[in-house]
Coordinates of C-alpha atoms and ligand atoms in Angstrom, one line a residue:
X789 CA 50.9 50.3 -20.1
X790 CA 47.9 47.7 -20.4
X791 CA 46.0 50.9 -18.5
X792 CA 47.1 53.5 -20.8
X793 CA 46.5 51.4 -23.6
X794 CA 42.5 50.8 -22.3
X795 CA 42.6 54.5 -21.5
X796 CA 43.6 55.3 -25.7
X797 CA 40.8 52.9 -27.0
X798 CA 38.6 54.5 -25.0
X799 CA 38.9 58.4 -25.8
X800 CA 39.9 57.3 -29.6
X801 CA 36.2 55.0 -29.8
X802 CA 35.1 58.7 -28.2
X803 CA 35.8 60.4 -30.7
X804 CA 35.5 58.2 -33.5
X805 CA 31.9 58.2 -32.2
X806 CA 32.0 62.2 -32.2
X807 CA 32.9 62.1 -35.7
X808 CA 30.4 59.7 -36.7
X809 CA 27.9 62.2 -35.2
X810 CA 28.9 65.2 -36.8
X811 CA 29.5 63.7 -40.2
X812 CA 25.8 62.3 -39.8
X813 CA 24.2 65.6 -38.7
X814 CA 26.3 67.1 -41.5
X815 CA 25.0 65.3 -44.1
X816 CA 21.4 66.1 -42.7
X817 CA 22.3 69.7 -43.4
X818 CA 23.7 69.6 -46.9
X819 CA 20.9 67.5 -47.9
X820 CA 18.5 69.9 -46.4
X821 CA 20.6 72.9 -48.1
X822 CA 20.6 70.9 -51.3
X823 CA 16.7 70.1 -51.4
X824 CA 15.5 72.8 -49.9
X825 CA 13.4 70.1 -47.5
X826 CA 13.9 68.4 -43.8
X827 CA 14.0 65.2 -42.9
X828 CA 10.2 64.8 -42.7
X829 CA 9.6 67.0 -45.6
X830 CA 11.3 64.4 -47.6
X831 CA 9.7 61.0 -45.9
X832 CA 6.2 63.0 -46.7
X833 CA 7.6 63.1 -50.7
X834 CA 9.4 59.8 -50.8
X835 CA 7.1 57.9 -48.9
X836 CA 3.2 57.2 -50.0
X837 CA 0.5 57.0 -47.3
X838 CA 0.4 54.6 -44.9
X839 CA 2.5 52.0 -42.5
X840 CA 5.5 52.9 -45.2
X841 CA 5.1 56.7 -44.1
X842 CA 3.5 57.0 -40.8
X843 CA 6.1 54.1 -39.3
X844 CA 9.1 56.5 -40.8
X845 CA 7.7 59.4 -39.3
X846 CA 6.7 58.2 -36.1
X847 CA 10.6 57.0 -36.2
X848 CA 11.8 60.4 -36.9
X849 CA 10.1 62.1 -34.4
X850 CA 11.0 59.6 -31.3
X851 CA 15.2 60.1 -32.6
X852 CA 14.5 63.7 -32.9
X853 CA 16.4 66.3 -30.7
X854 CA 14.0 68.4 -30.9
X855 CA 11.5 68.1 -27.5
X856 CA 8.6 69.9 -29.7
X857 CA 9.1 67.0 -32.2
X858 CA 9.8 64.3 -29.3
X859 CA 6.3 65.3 -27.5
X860 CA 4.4 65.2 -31.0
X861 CA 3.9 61.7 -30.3
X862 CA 2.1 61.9 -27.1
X863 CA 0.1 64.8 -28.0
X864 CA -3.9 64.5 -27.3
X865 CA -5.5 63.6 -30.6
X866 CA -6.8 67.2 -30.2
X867 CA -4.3 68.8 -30.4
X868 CA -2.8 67.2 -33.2
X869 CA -3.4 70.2 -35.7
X870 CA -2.1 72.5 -33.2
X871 CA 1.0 70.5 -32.9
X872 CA 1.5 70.2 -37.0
X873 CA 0.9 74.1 -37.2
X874 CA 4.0 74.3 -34.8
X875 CA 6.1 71.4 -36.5
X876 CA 5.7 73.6 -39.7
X877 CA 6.7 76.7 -37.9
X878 CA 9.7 75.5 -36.5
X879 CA 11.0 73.6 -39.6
X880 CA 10.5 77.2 -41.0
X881 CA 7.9 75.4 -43.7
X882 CA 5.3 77.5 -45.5
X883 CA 2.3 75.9 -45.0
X884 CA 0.5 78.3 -47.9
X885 CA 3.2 76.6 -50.4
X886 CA 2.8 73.1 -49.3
X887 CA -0.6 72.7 -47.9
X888 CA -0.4 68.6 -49.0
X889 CA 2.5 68.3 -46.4
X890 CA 0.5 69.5 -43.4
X891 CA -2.2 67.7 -44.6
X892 CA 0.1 64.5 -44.8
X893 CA 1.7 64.9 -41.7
X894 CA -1.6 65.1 -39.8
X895 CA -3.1 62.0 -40.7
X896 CA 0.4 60.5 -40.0
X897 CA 0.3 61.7 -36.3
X898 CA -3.1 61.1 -36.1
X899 CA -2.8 57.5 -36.6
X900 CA 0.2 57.7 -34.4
X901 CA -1.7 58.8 -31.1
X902 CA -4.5 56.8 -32.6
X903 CA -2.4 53.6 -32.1
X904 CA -1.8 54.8 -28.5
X905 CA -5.4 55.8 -27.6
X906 CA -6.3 52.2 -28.6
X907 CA -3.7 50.5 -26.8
X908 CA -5.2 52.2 -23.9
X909 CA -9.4 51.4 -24.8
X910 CA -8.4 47.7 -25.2
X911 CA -6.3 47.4 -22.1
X912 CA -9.2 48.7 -20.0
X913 CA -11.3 46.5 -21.7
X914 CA -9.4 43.5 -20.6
X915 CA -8.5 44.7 -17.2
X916 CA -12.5 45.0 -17.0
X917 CA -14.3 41.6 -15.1
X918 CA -17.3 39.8 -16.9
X919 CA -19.7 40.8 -13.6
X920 CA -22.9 39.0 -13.6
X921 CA -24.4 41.5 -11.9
X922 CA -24.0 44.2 -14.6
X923 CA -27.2 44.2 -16.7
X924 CA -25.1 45.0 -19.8
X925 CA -22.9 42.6 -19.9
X926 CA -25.4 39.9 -19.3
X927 CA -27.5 41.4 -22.2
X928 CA -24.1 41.3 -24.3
X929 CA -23.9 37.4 -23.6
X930 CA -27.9 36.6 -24.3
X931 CA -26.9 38.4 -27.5
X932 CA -24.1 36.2 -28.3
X933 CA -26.2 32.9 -28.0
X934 CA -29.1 34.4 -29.7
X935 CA -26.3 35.2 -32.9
X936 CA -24.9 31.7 -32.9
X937 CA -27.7 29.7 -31.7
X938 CA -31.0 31.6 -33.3
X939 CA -33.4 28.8 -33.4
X940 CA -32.4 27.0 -29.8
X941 CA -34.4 28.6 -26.4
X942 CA -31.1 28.8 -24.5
X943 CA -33.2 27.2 -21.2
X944 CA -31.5 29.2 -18.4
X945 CA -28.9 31.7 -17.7
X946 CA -26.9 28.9 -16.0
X947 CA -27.0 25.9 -18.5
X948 CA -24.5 23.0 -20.0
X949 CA -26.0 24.4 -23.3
X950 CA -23.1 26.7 -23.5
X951 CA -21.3 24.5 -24.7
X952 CA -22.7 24.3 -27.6
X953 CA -21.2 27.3 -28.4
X954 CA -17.7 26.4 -27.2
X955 CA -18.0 27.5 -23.3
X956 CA -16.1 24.9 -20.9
X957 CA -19.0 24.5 -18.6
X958 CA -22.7 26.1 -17.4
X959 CA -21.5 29.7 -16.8
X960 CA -19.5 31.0 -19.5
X961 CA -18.2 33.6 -16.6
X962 CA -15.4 32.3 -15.5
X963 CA -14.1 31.3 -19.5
X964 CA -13.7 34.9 -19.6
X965 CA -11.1 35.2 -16.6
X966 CA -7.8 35.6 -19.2
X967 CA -9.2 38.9 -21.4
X968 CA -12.3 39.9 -19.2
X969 CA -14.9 42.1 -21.5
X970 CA -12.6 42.1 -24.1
X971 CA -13.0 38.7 -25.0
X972 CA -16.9 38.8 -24.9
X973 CA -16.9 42.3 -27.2
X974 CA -14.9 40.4 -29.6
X975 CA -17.1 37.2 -30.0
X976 CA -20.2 39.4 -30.4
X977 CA -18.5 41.7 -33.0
X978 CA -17.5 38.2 -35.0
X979 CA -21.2 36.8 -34.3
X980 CA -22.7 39.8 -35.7
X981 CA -20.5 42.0 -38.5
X982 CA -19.5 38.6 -39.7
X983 CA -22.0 36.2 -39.1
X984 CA -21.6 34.0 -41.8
X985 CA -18.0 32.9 -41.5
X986 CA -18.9 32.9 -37.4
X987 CA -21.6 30.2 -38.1
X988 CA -19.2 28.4 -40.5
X989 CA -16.2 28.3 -38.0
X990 CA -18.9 27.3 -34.9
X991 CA -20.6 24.4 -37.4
X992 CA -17.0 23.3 -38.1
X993 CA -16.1 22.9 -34.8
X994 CA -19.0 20.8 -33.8
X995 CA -18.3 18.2 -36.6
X996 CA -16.6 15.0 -35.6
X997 CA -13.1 14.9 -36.9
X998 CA -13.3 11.4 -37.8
X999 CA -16.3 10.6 -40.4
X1000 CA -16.1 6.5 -39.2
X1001 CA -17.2 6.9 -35.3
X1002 CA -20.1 9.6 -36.7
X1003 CA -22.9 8.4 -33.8
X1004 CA -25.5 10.9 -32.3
X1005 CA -24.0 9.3 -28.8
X1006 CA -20.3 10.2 -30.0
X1007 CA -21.6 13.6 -31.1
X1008 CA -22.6 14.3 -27.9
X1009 CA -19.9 13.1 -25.8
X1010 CA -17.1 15.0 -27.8
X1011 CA -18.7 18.0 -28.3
X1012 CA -16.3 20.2 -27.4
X1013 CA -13.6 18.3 -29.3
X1014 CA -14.7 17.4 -32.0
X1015 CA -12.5 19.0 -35.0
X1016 CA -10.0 19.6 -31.9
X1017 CA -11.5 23.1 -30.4
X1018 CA -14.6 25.0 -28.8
X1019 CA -15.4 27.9 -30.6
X1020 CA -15.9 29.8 -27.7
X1021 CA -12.4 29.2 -26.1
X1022 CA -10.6 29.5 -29.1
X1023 CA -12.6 33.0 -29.6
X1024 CA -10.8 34.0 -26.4
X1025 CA -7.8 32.5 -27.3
X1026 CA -7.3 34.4 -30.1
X1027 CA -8.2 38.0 -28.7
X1028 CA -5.2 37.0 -26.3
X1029 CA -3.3 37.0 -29.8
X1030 CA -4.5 39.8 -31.6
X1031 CA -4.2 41.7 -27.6
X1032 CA -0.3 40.6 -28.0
X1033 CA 0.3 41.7 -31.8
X1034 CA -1.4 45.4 -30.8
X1035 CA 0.6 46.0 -27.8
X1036 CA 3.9 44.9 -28.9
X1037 CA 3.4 47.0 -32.1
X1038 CA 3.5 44.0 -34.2
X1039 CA 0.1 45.9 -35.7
X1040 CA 0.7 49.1 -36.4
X1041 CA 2.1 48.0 -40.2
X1042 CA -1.8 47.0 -40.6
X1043 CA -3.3 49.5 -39.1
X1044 CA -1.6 52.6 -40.6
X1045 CA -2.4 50.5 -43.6
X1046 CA -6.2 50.0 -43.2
X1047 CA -7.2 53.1 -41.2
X1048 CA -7.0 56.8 -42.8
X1049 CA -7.1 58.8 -39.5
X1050 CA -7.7 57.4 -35.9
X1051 CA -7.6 53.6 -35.7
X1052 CA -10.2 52.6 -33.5
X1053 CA -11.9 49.7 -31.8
X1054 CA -13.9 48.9 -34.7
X1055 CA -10.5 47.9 -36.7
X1056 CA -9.5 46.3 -33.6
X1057 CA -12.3 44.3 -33.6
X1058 CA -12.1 43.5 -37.8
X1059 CA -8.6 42.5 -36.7
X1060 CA -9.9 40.0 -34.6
X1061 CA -12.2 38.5 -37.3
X1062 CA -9.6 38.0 -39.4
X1063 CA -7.5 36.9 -37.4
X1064 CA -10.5 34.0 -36.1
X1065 CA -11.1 32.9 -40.0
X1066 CA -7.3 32.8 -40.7
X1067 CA -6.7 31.1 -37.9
X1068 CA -9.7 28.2 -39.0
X1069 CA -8.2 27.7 -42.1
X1070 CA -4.8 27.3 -40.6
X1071 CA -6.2 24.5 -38.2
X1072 CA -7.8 22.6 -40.8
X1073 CA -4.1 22.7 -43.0
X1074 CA -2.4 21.5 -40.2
X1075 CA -4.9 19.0 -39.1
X1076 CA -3.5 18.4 -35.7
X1077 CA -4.6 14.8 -33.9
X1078 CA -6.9 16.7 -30.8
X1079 CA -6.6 20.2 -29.2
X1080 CA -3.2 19.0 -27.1
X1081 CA -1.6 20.6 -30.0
X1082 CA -3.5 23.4 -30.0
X1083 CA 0.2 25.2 -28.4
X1084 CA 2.0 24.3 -31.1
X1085 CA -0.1 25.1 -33.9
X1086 CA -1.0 28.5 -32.4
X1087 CA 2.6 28.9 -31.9
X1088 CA 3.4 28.6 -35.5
X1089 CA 0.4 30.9 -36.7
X1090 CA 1.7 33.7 -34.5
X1091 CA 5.2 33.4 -36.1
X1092 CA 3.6 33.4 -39.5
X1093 CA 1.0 36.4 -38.8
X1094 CA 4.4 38.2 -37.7
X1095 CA 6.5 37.6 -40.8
X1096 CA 3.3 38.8 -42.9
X1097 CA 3.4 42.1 -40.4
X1098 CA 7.2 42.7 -41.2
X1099 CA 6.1 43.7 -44.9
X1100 CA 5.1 47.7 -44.5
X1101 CA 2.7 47.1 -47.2
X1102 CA 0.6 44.3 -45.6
X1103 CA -3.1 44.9 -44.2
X1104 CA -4.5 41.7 -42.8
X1105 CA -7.5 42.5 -44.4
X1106 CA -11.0 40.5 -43.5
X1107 CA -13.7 40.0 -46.7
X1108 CA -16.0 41.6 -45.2
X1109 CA -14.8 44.8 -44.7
X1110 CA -13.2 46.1 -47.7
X1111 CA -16.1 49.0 -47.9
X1112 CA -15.0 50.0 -44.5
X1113 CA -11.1 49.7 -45.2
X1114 CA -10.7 52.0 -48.3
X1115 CA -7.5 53.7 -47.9
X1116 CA -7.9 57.3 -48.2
X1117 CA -5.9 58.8 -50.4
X1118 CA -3.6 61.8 -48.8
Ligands
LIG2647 C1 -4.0 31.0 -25.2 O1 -3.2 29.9 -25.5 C2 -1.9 30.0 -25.1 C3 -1.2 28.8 -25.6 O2 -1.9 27.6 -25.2 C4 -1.7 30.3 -23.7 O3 -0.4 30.5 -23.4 C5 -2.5 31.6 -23.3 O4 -2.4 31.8 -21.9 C6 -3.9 31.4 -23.7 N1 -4.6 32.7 -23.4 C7 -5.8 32.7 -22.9 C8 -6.4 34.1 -22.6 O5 -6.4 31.7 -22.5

């Protein structure tokens, strides 16, 4: 009987799930016979542009049946007005009488495939060596001292001066190992779109923490720790972050937020800087003893950032940028 009984729970959870099912799909259809609008038709409406929209429709496409609407989200960003003009078709929509929906839904699926065509640039990027052979990525790194360090003759290629800048030894080469180009593209977009808080955070970290054993001879010897981290490092460091917040998703709440179509690397990069600054301040606040805490505290400010990406309205804007981050009204 103990059989038969498992046999009953599972047919009746069968078709109390059946039921479920149709009752849902049922209600779909008398609110689309009551409105006169589909599902997306209504997020468009109830929804205003941005994360709150683009994250809802992205939604609604994945849990769609429908393979036209499933395959929307991989389209090539080319074909992405094809694809609307045949979302409208099938939902039977008129795009004469509601040109702001196609309109809508375009730049919505636009920033969708955006996302995933800038998952894949900054993946390659990081996959990509430092190669001190290639001419322009040696050029990119002259460029970097020659931002932060503009009045010191860097004396060689190879030279302990890098550590001035926050580099662990002569060859900042091998600090690159964890996020390869990517790390170096994101220090020289901080150095040069946002030089000012770049010099402030690199003059910051060169400052002895404790005011008391202020020598030129202690200066020297604790360079690299003296309010607790090397510029440099921490620069790296924290591309691994914003690396991690883009490919788990955590970022696509600020960047359907910050960028009207395509996100690109450019945001990526203003991410970054933001994230750099934040991350100072954050330091400073929790005034850690020396950089063996540096785990915990970035720990803590990855939680945080999280929690602040949860909200569909936040953009993690950076100062600088707020020209370049209008939000275009659709
Ligand atoms: C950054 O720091 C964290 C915590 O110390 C570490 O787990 C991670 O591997 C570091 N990333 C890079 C690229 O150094």
């Amino acid at each position: 009987t103990i059989h038969f009984l498992d046999n009953l729970m599972v047919v009746t959870q069968f078709f109390v799930f059946l039921y479920c099912k149709l009752l849902w799909r049922g209600l779909k259809f008398v609110v689309r016979k009551f409105t006169g609008r589909c599902e997306l038709q209504r997020i468009c409406y109830n929804n205003k542009h941005g994360a709150r929209r683009t994250l809802k429709i992205e939604s609604s496409l994945r849990y769609s049946k429908n393979e036209l609407l499933q395959s929307a989200l991989s389209v090539h960003p080319d074909k992405v007005e094809k694809t609307i003009d045949d979302v409208m078709a099938l939902k039977k929509i008129n795009p004469d009488t509601n040109p702001q929906l196609s309109i809508s839904l375009q730049a919505s699926l636009l920033q969708i495939v955006g996302y995933r065509s800038l998952v894949a640039e900054v993946e390659k990027l990081r996959r990509e060596p430092y190669d001190s052979e290639n001419q322009e990525h040696e050029d990119m790194l002259m460029k970097l001292w020659k931002e932060l360090r503009p009045d010191t003759h860097l004396a060689g290629r190879i030279s302990k001066q890098w550590c001035e800048i926050g580099f662990q030894g002569s060859d900042p080469k091998t600090d690159f190992r964890g996020m390869g180009l990517l790390g170096l593209h994101n220090l020289l977009y901080f150095a040069e779109h946002d030089k000012a808080t770049a010099l402030q955070m690199l003059h910051d970290s060169l400052q002895p923490k404790h005011n008391e054993i202020n020598t030129a001879e202690w200066e020297q010897k604790n360079l690299d720790k003296a309010i607790g981290f090397s510029f440099a490092i921490v620069g790296i460091n924290i591309t691994d972050l914003a690396y991690s917040l883009l490919v788990s998703g955590a970022l696509k709440t600020h960047l359907y937020n910050v960028a009207p179509e395509m996100p690109c690397l450019m945001h990526f990069q203003q991410t970054f800087c933001y994230l750099m600054q934040e991350f100072h301040r954050f330091w400073i606040e929790e005034d850690p003893s020396d950089i063996m805490e540096f785990n915990r505290v970035r720990s803590k400010f990855h939680r945080r950032i999280l929690r602040q990406l949860k909200n569909p309205d936040m953009a993690l804007c950076p100062h600088f940028s707020a020209s370049d981050l209008h939000l275009v009204n659709l």
